[in-house]
Amino acid sequence: VLSAWATRLGPPSSLEVVERPTPQPGKGEVLVRVGAASVNFPDVLMLAGQYQVRVEPPFAPGSEFAGEVVSVGPGVPHAIVGTSVLGAVLTGAFAEYVAVPAGAVTVVPDGLDHVAAAAFGVAHRTAFHALVTIGGARSGDVVVVLGAAGGVGLATVDVATALGMRVIAAASSPERLALTLERGAVHAIDYDQENLKERIKLLTEGRGADVVVDPVGGRHSEAALRALTWGGRHVSVGFASGEIPRIPLNLVLLKGAIVRGFELRTLHRHLPQSTDACERALAEMVASGLRPHVSRVYRLDEVATALEAVAQRRTVGKVVIRVQPASGGGHLATDVHPDR
Ligand SMILES: NC(=O)c1ccc[n+]([C@@H]2O[C@H](COP(=O)([O-])OP(=O)(O)OC[C@H]3O[C@@H](n4cnc5c(N)ncnc54)[C@H](OP(=O)(O)O)[C@@H]3O)[C@@H](O)[C@H]2O)c1
């Protein structure tokens, strides 16, 4: 079967698409025929050997997918075969088939095809947890989203808007800002051209924001934190700028601020009860018509180009690799919850 294949750590251009043996589902695993896989910033980091978890080559990259379960390993109920699922793994999703633990997949919500489903899980779950589980944001709160036109950023604009929060989006160009306004942001700030802290203060009539969701890091983090209201929360989600900022603690003291972070990969382990709340809320949003913004769909043989585009800050929303021309969205066993 066809699979992207990294034989050394390096830039996306070092990737090849090769024929590999079909993976076999081991104990507790399901084999998924991948319909689509989405590109996440960590895929680029992992290929470069710069991700928190280092995987030694050779390996198949790709960490998020949607597709159909075609077989199961020992210990997994056969009833799940034929179900459309979405899931996240460390590696292996940029391929025609991926074998993953049954607990790593969930049933695709009604109304999402495989392309949309592949773009949905990581970004929107990250957005929900950043806003609600970690950030404690509520309807009516002012939420500042940095990198608001990116994968996690735009999902955060979507989820915050759906939950009745007022979004101030920050991004780097007029086109990117326009997209965030289309998706529901109330205000947009070009943080490469404008003074982020001053603009947030102005837009909130001096009060400041309740929550900052920060997948970018770098110099914008401190500026955004300085624009929090007293008792506000700064949620660190990632460092797409490549720079991990250092925050002067006196700011935290003066503002009674809370600085928190989390990793989607490990959150369930620490806050198991947060998973159900998140899944329920997101399912409701999908039922009400929420769809991820997929800006570009590539073929599997274009995977290096897709990764390059994300690495070079050229994409908005989500970028997806369509692996199979699957019909998607089939729901043969919607009552099966393999992750429960
Ligand atoms: N904590 C978690 O569980 C979790 C989960 C998912 C993702 N993440 C992290 O969140 C971050 C964003 O992921 P993503 O998938 O949303 O990425 P993405 O789609 O590439 O978006 C990142 C955004 O960051 C901004 N940015 C600023 N400086 C940049 C630079 N030098 N290079 C690239 N982008 C830059 C860009 O917006 P502008 O050009 O408008 O500034 C871009 O839209 C990553 O660091 C990722 O590892 C964390």
Short mmCIF file of N, CA, C and O in Angstrom, two decimals, residues 24 73 81 92 100-101 112 122 126 134 144 152-153 160-161 167 187 207 224 229 237 241 252 277 279 310 313 329:
data_model
loop_
_atom_site.label_atom_id
_atom_site.label_comp_id
_atom_site.label_asym_id
_atom_site.label_seq_id
_atom_site.Cartn_x
_atom_site.Cartn_y
_atom_site.Cartn_z
N GLN A 24 -0.75 -4.52 10.03
CA GLN A 24 -1.71 -5.47 10.61
C GLN A 24 -2.13 -4.99 11.99
O GLN A 24 -1.29 -4.56 12.77
N GLY A 73 -7.97 -6.15 15.54
CA GLY A 73 -7.07 -7.12 16.18
C GLY A 73 -7.79 -7.80 17.33
O GLY A 73 -8.93 -7.47 17.67
N VAL A 81 -16.22 -2.88 12.60
CA VAL A 81 -15.78 -2.94 11.18
C VAL A 81 -16.84 -2.28 10.31
O VAL A 81 -18.03 -2.53 10.45
N GLY A 92 2.07 7.75 11.07
CA GLY A 92 1.49 6.68 10.25
C GLY A 92 0.26 7.05 9.46
O GLY A 92 -0.26 6.23 8.69
N VAL A 100 -4.16 1.44 14.51
CA VAL A 100 -4.09 2.27 15.72
C VAL A 100 -4.86 1.61 16.86
O VAL A 100 -5.78 0.82 16.62
N PRO A 101 -4.52 1.95 18.11
CA PRO A 101 -5.31 1.44 19.23
C PRO A 101 -6.78 1.84 19.06
O PRO A 101 -7.07 2.97 18.64
N LEU A 112 -20.16 14.96 8.57
CA LEU A 112 -18.79 15.25 8.15
C LEU A 112 -18.31 14.17 7.18
O LEU A 112 -18.43 12.98 7.48
N VAL A 122 -8.29 17.16 16.06
CA VAL A 122 -7.22 17.77 16.86
C VAL A 122 -7.47 19.26 17.07
O VAL A 122 -7.42 19.77 18.18
N THR A 126 -8.57 20.77 20.65
CA THR A 126 -7.59 21.67 21.27
C THR A 126 -8.26 23.00 21.58
O THR A 126 -8.07 23.58 22.67
N ILE A 134 -9.34 24.49 30.18
CA ILE A 134 -8.16 25.12 30.78
C ILE A 134 -8.39 26.61 31.00
O ILE A 134 -8.04 27.15 32.04
N VAL A 144 -9.12 36.49 23.24
CA VAL A 144 -8.16 36.87 22.20
C VAL A 144 -7.53 35.59 21.65
O VAL A 144 -7.05 34.76 22.42
N VAL A 152 -5.37 25.52 14.53
CA VAL A 152 -5.92 25.61 15.89
C VAL A 152 -6.59 26.96 16.08
O VAL A 152 -7.66 27.07 16.70
N GLY A 153 -5.99 28.02 15.53
CA GLY A 153 -6.52 29.37 15.71
C GLY A 153 -7.94 29.51 15.17
O GLY A 153 -8.84 29.97 15.88
N ALA A 160 -15.27 29.25 19.99
CA ALA A 160 -15.58 30.37 20.89
C ALA A 160 -16.85 31.07 20.42
O ALA A 160 -17.73 31.41 21.23
N THR A 161 -16.96 31.27 19.12
CA THR A 161 -18.15 31.94 18.58
C THR A 161 -19.39 31.09 18.85
O THR A 161 -20.43 31.61 19.29
N VAL A 167 -14.89 37.19 20.19
CA VAL A 167 -13.52 36.88 19.77
C VAL A 167 -12.82 38.10 19.18
O VAL A 167 -13.34 38.76 18.28
N HIS A 187 -13.65 41.38 16.25
CA HIS A 187 -12.61 42.32 15.87
C HIS A 187 -11.40 41.54 15.40
O HIS A 187 -11.21 40.39 15.81
N ARG A 207 -10.78 47.55 29.60
CA ARG A 207 -10.97 46.46 30.56
C ARG A 207 -9.96 45.32 30.35
O ARG A 207 -9.45 44.73 31.29
N ALA A 224 0.02 40.08 24.58
CA ALA A 224 -1.37 39.64 24.80
C ALA A 224 -1.64 39.49 26.30
O ALA A 224 -2.70 39.89 26.80
N THR A 229 -7.53 41.22 31.43
CA THR A 229 -8.18 41.89 32.56
C THR A 229 -7.68 41.25 33.86
O THR A 229 -7.04 40.19 33.83
N VAL A 237 -0.73 27.12 24.12
CA VAL A 237 -1.11 25.93 23.36
C VAL A 237 0.06 25.44 22.49
O VAL A 237 0.19 24.26 22.19
N SER A 241 5.64 30.13 16.30
CA SER A 241 6.65 31.13 15.90
C SER A 241 8.06 30.56 16.02
O SER A 241 9.01 31.16 15.52
N VAL A 252 2.14 38.65 36.08
CA VAL A 252 1.17 37.67 36.59
C VAL A 252 0.67 38.13 37.95
O VAL A 252 -0.54 38.08 38.25
N ALA A 277 -17.19 15.95 28.07
CA ALA A 277 -17.76 17.30 27.93
C ALA A 277 -17.38 17.88 26.58
O ALA A 277 -18.20 18.49 25.87
N GLU A 279 -16.43 16.19 23.80
CA GLU A 279 -17.05 15.46 22.69
C GLU A 279 -18.52 15.85 22.52
O GLU A 279 -19.01 16.02 21.41
N VAL A 310 2.54 24.40 5.11
CA VAL A 310 2.26 24.65 6.53
C VAL A 310 3.53 25.17 7.22
O VAL A 310 3.48 26.13 8.00
N ARG A 313 4.19 28.94 6.73
CA ARG A 313 3.20 29.92 7.18
C ARG A 313 2.32 30.41 6.04
O ARG A 313 1.83 31.52 6.05
N GLY A 329 -18.32 9.67 5.64
CA GLY A 329 -19.53 9.95 6.41
C GLY A 329 -20.48 8.76 6.55
O GLY A 329 -21.61 8.93 6.95
#
